[in-house]
Coordinates of C-alpha atoms in Angstrom, one line a residue:
X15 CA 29.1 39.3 42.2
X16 CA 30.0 38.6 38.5
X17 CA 33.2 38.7 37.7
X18 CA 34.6 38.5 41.3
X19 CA 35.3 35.0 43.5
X20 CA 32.6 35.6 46.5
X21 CA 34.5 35.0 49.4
X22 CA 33.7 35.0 53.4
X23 CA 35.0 38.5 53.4
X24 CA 33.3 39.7 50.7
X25 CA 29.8 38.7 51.8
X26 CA 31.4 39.7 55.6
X27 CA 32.1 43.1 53.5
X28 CA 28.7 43.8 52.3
X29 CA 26.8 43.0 55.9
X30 CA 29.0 45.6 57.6
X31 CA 28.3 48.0 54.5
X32 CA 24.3 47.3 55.1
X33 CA 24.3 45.9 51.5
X34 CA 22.9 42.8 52.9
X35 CA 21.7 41.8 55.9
X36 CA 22.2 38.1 58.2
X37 CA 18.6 37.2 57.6
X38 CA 19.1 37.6 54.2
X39 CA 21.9 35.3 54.0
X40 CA 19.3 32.9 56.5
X41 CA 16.7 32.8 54.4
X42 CA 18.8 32.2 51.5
X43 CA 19.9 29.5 53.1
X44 CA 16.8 27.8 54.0
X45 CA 15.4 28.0 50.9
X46 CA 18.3 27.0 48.7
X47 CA 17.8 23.5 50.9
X48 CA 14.4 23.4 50.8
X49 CA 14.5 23.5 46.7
X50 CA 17.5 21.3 46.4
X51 CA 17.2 17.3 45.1
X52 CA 20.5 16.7 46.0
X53 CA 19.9 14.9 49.5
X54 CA 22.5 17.4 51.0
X55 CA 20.7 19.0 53.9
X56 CA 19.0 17.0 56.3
X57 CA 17.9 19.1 58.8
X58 CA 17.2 22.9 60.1
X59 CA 16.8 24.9 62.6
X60 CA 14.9 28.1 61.1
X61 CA 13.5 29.7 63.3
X62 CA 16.5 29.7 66.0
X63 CA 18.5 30.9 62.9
X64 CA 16.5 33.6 62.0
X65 CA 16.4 34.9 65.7
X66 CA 19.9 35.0 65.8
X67 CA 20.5 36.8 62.5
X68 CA 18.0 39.1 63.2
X69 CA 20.4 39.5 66.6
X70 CA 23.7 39.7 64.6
X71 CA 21.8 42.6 61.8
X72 CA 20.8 44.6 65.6
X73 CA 23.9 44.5 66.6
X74 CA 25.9 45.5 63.2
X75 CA 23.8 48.3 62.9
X76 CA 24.7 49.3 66.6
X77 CA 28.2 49.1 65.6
X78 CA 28.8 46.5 68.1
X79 CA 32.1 44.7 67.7
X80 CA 31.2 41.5 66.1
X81 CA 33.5 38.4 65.0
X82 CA 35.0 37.9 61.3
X83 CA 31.7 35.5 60.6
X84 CA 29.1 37.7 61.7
X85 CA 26.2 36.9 60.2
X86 CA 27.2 34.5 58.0
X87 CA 25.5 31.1 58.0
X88 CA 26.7 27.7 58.3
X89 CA 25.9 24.0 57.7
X90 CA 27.4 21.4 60.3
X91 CA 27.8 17.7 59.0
X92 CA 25.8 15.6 61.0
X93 CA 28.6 13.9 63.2
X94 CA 28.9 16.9 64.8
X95 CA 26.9 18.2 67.9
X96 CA 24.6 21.9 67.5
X97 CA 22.8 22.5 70.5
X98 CA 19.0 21.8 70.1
X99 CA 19.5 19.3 67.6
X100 CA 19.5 15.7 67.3
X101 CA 23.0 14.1 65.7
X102 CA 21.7 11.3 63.6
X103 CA 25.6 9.6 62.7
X104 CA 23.2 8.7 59.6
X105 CA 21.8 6.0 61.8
X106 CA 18.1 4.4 62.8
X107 CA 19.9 3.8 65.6
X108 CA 19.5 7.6 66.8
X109 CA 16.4 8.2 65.3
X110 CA 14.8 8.8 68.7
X111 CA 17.8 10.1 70.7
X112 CA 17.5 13.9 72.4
X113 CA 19.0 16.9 71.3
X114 CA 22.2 17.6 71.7
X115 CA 22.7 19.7 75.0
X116 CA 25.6 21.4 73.6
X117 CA 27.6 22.5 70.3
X118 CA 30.6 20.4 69.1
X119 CA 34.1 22.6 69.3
X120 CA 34.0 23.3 65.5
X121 CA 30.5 24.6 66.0
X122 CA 31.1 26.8 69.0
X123 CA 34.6 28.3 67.7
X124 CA 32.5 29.3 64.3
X125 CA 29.9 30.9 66.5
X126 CA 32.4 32.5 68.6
X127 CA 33.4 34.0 65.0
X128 CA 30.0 35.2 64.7
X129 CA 28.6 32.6 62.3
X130 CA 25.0 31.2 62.7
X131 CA 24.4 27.3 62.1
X132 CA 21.0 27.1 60.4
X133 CA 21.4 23.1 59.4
X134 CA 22.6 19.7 59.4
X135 CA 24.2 18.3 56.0
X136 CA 24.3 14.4 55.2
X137 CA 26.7 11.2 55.9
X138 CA 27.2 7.6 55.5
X139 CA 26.5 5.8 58.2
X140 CA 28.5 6.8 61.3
X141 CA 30.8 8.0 58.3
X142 CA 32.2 4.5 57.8
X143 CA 32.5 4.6 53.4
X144 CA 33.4 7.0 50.7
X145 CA 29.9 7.4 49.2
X146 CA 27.1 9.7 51.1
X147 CA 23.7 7.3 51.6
X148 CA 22.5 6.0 54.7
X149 CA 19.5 4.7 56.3
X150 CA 17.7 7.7 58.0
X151 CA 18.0 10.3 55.1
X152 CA 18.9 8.5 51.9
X153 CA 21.3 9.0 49.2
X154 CA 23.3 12.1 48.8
X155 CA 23.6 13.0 45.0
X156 CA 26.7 15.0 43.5
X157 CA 25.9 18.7 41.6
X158 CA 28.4 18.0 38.8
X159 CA 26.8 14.7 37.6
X160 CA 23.6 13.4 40.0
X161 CA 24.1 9.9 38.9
X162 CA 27.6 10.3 41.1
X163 CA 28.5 10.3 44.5
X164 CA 30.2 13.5 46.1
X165 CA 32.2 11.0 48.3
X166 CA 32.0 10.9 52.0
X167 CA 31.8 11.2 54.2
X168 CA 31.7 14.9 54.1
X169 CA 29.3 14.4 51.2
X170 CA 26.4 16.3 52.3
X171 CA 28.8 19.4 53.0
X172 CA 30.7 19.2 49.7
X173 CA 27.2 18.9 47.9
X174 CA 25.9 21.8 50.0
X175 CA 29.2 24.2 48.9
X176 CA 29.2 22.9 45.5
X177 CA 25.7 23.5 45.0
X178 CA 26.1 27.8 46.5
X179 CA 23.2 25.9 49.7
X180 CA 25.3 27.6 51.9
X181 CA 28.8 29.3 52.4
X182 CA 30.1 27.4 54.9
X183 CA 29.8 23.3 55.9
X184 CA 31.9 21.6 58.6
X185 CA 33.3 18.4 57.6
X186 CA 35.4 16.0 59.4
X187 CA 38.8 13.6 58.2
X188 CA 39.9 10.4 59.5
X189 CA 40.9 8.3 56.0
X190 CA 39.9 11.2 53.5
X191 CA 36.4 12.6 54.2
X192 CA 37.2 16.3 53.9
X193 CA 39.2 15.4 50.9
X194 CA 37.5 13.2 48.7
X195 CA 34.3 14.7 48.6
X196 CA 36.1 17.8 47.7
X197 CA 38.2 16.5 44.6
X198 CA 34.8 15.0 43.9
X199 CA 33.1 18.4 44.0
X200 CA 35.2 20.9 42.6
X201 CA 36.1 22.0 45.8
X202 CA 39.3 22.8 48.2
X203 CA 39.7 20.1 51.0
X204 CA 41.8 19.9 53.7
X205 CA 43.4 17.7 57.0
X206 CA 45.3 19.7 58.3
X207 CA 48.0 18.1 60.4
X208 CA 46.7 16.3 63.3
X209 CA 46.5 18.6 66.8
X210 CA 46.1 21.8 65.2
X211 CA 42.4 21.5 65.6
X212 CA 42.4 20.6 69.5
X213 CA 40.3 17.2 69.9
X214 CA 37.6 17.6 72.6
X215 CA 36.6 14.1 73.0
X216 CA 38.1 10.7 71.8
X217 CA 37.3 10.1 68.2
X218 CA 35.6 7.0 66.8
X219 CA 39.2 6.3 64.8
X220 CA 41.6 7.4 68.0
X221 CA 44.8 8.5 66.1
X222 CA 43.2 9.5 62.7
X223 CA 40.5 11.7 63.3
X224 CA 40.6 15.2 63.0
X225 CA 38.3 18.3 62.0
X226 CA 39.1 18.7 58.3
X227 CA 38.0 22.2 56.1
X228 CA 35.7 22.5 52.9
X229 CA 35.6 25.5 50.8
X230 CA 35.3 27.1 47.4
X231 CA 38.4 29.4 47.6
X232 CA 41.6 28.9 49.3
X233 CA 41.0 32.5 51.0
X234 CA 38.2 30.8 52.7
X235 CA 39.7 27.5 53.7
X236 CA 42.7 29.6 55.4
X237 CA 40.5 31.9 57.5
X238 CA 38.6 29.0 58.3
X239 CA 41.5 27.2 59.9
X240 CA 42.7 30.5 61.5
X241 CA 39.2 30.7 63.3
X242 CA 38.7 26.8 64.0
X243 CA 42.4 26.0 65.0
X244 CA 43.8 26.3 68.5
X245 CA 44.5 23.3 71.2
X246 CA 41.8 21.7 73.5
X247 CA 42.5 20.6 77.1
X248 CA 43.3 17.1 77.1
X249 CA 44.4 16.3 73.5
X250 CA 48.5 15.7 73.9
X251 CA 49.0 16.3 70.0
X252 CA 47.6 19.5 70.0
X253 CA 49.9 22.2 68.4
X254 CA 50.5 24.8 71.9
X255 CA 52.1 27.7 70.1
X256 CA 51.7 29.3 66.6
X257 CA 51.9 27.4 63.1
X258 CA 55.7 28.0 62.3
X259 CA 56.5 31.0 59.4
X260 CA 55.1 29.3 55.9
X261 CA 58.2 29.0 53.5
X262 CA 57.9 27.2 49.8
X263 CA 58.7 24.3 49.2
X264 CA 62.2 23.4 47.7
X265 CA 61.5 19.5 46.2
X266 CA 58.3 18.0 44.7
X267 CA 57.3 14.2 44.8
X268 CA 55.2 12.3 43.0
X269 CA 53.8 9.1 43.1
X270 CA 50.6 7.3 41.2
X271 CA 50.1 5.3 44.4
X272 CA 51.8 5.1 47.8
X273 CA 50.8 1.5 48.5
X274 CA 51.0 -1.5 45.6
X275 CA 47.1 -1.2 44.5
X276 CA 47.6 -1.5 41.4
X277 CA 47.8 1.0 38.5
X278 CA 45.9 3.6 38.1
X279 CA 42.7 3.7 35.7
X280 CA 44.0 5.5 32.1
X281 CA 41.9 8.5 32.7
X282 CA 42.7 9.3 36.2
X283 CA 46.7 8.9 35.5
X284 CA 46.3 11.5 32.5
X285 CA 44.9 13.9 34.4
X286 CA 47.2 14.0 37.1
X287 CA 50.1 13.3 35.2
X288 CA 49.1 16.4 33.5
X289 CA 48.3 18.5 36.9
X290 CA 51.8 17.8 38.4
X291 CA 53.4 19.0 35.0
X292 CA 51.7 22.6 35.6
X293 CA 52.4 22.6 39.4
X294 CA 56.3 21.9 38.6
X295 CA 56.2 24.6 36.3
X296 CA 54.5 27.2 38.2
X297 CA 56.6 26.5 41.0
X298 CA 59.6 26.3 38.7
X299 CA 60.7 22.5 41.0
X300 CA 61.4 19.4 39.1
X301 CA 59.6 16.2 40.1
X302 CA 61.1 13.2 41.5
X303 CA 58.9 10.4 40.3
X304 CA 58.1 7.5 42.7
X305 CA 56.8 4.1 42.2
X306 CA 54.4 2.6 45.0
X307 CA 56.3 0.0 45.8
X308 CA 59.4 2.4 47.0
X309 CA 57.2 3.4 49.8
X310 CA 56.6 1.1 53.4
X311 CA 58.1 -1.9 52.4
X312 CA 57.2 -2.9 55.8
X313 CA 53.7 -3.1 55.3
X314 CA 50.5 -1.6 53.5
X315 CA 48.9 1.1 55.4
X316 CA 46.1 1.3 53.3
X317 CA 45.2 -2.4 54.7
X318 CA 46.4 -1.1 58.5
X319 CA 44.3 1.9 58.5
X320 CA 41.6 -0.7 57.6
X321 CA 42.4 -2.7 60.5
X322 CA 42.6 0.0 63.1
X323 CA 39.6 1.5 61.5
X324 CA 37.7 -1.1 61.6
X325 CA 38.3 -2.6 65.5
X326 CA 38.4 1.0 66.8
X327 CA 34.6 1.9 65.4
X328 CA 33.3 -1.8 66.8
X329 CA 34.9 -1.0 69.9
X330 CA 33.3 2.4 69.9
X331 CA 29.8 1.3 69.5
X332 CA 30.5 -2.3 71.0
X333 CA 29.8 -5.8 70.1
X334 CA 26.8 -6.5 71.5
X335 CA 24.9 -3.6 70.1
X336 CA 26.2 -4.5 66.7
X337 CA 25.2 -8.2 67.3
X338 CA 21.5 -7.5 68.4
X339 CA 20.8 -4.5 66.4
X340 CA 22.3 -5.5 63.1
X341 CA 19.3 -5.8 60.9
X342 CA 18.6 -1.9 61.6
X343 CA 22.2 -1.0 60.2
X344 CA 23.3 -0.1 56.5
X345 CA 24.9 -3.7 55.1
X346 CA 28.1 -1.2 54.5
X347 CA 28.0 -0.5 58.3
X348 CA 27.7 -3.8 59.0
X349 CA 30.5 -5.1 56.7
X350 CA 32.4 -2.9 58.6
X351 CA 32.1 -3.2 61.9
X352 CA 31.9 -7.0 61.5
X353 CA 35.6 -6.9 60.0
X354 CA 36.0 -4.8 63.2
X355 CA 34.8 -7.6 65.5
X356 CA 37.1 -10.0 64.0
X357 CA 40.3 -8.4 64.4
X358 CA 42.4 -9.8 67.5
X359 CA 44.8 -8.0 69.5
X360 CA 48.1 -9.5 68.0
X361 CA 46.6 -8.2 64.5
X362 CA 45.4 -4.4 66.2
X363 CA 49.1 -4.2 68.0
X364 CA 50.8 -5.4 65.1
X365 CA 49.3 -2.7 63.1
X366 CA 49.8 0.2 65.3
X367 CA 53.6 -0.9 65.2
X368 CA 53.8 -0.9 61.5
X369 CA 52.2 2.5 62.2
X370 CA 55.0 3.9 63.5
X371 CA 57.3 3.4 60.9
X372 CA 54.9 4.8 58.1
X373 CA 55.3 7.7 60.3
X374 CA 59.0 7.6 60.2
X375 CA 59.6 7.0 56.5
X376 CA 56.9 9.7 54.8
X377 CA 59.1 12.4 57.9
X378 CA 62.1 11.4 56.4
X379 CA 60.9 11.2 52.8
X380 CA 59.7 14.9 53.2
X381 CA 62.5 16.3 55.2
X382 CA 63.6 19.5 53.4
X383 CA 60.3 21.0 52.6
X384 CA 59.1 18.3 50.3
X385 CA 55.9 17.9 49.0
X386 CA 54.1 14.7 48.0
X387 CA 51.9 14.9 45.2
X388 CA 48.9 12.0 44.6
X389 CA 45.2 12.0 42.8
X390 CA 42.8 12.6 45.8
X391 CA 40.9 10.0 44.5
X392 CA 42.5 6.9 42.4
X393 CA 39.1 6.6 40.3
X394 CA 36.9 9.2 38.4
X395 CA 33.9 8.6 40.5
X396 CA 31.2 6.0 41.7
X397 CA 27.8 6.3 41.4
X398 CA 25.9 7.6 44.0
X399 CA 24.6 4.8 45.7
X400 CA 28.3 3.4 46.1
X401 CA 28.8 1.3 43.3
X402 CA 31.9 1.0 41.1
X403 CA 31.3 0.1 37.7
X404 CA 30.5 -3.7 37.5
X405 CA 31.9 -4.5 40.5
X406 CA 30.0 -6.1 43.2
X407 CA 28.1 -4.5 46.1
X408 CA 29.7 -4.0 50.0
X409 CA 32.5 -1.7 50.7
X410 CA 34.5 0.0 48.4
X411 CA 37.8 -1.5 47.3
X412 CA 41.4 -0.1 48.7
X413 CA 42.3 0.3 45.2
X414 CA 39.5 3.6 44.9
X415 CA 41.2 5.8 47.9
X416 CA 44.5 7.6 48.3
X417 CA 43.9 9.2 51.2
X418 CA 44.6 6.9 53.9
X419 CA 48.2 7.6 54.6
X420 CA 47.9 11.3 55.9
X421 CA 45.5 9.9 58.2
X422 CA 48.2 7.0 59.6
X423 CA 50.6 9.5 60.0
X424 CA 48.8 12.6 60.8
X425 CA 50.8 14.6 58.3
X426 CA 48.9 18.0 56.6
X427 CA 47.2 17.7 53.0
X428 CA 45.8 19.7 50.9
X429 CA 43.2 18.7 47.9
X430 CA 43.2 21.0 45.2
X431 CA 40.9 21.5 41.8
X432 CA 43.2 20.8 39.2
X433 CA 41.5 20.3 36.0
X434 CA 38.9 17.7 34.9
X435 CA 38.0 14.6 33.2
X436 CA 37.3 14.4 29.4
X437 CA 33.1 14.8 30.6
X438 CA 34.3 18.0 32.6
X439 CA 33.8 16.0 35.9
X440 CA 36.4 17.5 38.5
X441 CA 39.8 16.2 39.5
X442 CA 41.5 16.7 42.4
X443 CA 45.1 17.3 43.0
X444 CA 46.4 15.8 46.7
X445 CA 49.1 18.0 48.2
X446 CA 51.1 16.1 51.4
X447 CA 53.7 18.7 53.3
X448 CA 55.8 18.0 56.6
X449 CA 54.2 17.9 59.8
X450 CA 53.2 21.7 60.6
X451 CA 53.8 22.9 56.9
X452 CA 49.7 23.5 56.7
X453 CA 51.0 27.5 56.0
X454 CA 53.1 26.4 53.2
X455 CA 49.9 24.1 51.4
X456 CA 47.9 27.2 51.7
X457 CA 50.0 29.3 50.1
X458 CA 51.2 27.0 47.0
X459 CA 47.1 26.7 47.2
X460 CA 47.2 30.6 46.7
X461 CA 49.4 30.5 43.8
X462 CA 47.5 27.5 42.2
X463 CA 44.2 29.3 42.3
X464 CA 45.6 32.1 41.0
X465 CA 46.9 30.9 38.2
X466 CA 44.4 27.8 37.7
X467 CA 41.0 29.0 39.0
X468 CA 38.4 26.9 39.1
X469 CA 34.4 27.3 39.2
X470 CA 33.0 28.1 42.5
X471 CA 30.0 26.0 41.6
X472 CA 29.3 23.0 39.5
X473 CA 27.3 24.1 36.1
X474 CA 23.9 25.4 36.6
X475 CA 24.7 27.0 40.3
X476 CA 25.1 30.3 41.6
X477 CA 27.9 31.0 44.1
X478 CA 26.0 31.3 47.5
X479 CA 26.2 35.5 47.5
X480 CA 22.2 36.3 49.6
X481 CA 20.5 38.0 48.1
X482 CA 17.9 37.1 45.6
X483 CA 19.1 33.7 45.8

C-alpha cells in the first residue's frame, strides 16, 4: 500500500472487496514469525488459525454480517489466556501447566470483533521489569537497533507491530508496559484510564493493572479501544455509561520528571524539550513548565508503586513458592518478589495512603482540561538483556521509568512518536489527561499524526498489509 498508512480498515477494506482473503493475512502471519530473530513470538496456533480464517473467508463471501475485525489476525501477549493454549507468564514455573480452558476478555471481545488469534508474543517474567527476556523463551530483541530492548513488558507485542509480524498484539499496563515498549518502538501506546476496560479477574498489581493498547496508527489504537472497552461484572471502577464528548484541551504541562530522580540524561531532555515546543505550537497552548519537586511533596510514588508492586505480586504467587522454587526463577524475578516479601503492613498501608493524595493532587493539577506532558521513557534505551550502560546487574533503576504515576492514580495516557534520537532511535512523547479524557488524547493523537507522522515500521520492515509478505 505505498504511499498510504495501512490501517485495520484498510486491510478490513480489501477482505470485504475479495482483494485479500483471512488466510492470507494467516499465513502471512505465521511466516513473518517463523522468519523473525527478534524473539517476539513465542508460540502458535496454525492450524486452529487457519480453520478459522478459512471460516471467516466462507462467510465474507456469503455476505454474512461479520464484525469490524473479521479476518484479521492477532497476537496475544503471553499474560493473557487463548483457549488451547498454555500461558507461560515467561516462567519455568508453567512450563508444564494445561491449556488454557478459556480466552482472556481482551481476547474474546477481539474475536467477538471477528479477529483470529494465531499466536503468543513474549514477556519478562510474570511481567515484573521494563526489558523483554525471561527464562522459558529468551531475550526479546528491538527492530530499530537489536542490541536494544523494546521494553516490557509488552515487548514481544511492540517487537511484533514494529516489525509488520502481525497487525494486531494485546499488551497489558500496570507501571508502563503498554507504553514503554511503544516509545521504544516507534509505536502508539496507551492506558487508558482505569475501568474503562472492565477487569475480569483480580490483577497481580490490584489498583494498577489494566489492559493497555499498541498500534502503528492512532486510527487503529482508537478502534481498538472502541472494540475492547466496556465494563465487566464485578470490577467497581468500571466506566457504566459512554466515554464523555472529547473536547481539546485548554492548558498544557510539562515537567522533565514528576518525582525528584534526578535530571534527565542530555539527549533525552533535548528531544522532548523539542517535542513539547511543536505540540504547543500545533495546538496553539503555551506551556507551564514544572520542576519535579513541585509535585507530591508527600511522598515519591515512583518508590510507592514499588512497594505496592512489589508485596502485591509476592502475595499473588505466595511466599512459600517463591522460597522453595527460587533457583528456577529469573534473578530479576527474584529481586522482586524478595523486596515483596519484605515489606510489612505498616509500610503496604502507609503507601496506599500516600496513594490517595497523588490521586488528589495530579485531579486537581489537571482540572480544566489540562494535559501533562513527560518522556515515556527518562533514558534513550537499554540493551536488550536489561542492562543500563555501566551500571550493575538486577532491576532497573527508578530513575529509567516515567510511567509509574498514571498507574498510581489510574489517570489516562497516551505515548506518542515524537521524533528521535541523534542515531534515529525513537522517542516517545507521554500525554497524561483527566480521568475519562481518553477521547481528548486520541484526538490531539489525530492531529499529531497528522501533522508529525511517523514510520509504521522500523527500517528494513514492511507494514504488515498480506499479501506477498
Amino acid at each position: 500500500m505505498t504511499g498510504d498508512r495501512v490501517t485495520l480498515q484498510s486491510i478490513a477494506e480489501r477482505l470485504r472487496s475479495a482483494e485479500l482473503t483471512s488466510r492470507e493475512l494467516v499465513e502471512s502471519v505465521i511466516r513473518r514469525s517463523d522468519a523473525s530473530d527478534l524473539g517476539a513470538v513465542v508460540s502458535l496456533r496454525a492450524d486452529e488459525a487457519l480453520r478459522e480464517a478459512d471460516q471467516l473467508d466462507a462467510a465474507l463471501r456469503a455476505g454474512v454480517p461479520v464484525g469490524p475485525l473479521a479476518g484479521i489476525p492477532f497476537l496475544v501477549k503471553d499474560l493473557d489466556d487463548v483457549a488451547g493454549m498454555r500461558t507461560s507468564h515467561g516462567s519455568l514455573w508453567f512450563e508444564g501447566a494445561p491449556p488454557s480452558t478459556a480466552d482472556s476478555l481482551v481476547v474474546r471481545r477481539l474475536r467477538a470483533a471477528g479477529a483470529i488469534p494465531v499466536g503468543k508474543t513474549n514477556l519478562p517474567e510474570f511481567a515484573s521489569e521494563g526489558f523483554t527476556d525471561n527464562p522459558v523463551h529468551g531475550v526479546t530483541r528491538n527492530p530499530w537497533d537489536p542490541e536494544l530492548s523494546p521494553g516490557g513488558s509488552s515487548g514481544g507485542s511492540a517487537a511484533a507491530l514494529s516489525a509488520g509480524i502481525a497487525p494486531i498484539a494485546t499488551s497489558t499496563d500496570g507501571g508502563g508496559s503498554a507504553r514503554m515498549p511503544a516509545a521504544f518502538c516507534g509505536l502508539v501506546g496507551m492506558k487508558p484510564t482505569n475501568g474503562l476496560i472492565g477487569q475480569s479477574h483480580v490483577p497481580d498489581w490490584i489498583d494498577f493493572s489494566t489492559d493497555g493498547v499498541m498500534t502503528t496508527t492512532v486510527p487503529d489504537l482508537r478502534l481498538q479501544l472502541e472494540l475492547i472497552a466496556g465494563p465487566v461484572a464485578g470490577d467497581d471502577r468500571a466506566l457504566p455509561t459512554e466515554l464523555p464528548p472529547a473536547r481539546m484541551p485548554r492548558r498544557l504541562i510539562a515537567a522533565d520528571r514528576t518525582d525528584d530522580l534526578g535530571p534527565l540524561p542530555a539527549e533525552v531532555a533535548e528531544v522532548f524539550h523539542t517535542a513539547v515546543d511543536e505540540l504547543s505550537a500545533l495546538l496553539r497552548i503555551p506551556v507551564e513548565w514544572r520542576t519535579s519537586d513541585s509535585f507530591f511533596a508527600g511522598g515519591s510514588p515512583d518508590n510507592d508503586w514499588f512497594t505496592l508492586a512489589t508485596a502485591e505480586h509476592a502475595h499473588r504467587w505466595g511466599r512459600e513458592r517463591i522460597v522453595a522454587d527460587a533457583a528456577r526463577l529469573h534473578p530479576n524475578t527474584l529481586e522482586f518478589f524478595r523486596a515483596g516479601l519484605s515489606v510489612t503492613v505498616d509500610e503496604y498501608i502507609a503507601a496506599r495512603r500516600r496513594r490517595a493524595d497523588y490521586i488528589r493532587e495530579l485531579d486537581e493539577a489537571l482540572q480544566g482540561d489540562a494535559l501533562l506532558l513527560t518522556p515515556t521513557v527518562a533514558v534513550k534505551g537499554f540493551s536488550a538483556h536489561g542492562s543500563l550502560g555501566d551500571g550493575p546487574e538486577g532491576l532497573l533503576p527508578p530513575s529509567v521509568y516515567s510511567t509509574a504515576i498514571q498507574n498510581m492514580t489510574g489517570l489516562p495516557a497516551l505515548s506518542l512518536p515524537a521524533g528521535s534520537y541523534s542515531d534515529g532511535f525513537p522517542f516517545g512523547l507521554q500525554l497524561t489527561g483527566p480521568r475519562w479524557s481518553d477521547r481528548m488524547l486520541l484526538d490531539v493523537g489525530d492531529l499529531w499524526e497528522r501533522a508529525f507522522p511517523w514510520p509504521q515500521v522500523a527500517p528494513g520492515y514492511e507494514p504488515f498489509a498480506g499479501v506477498g509478505q
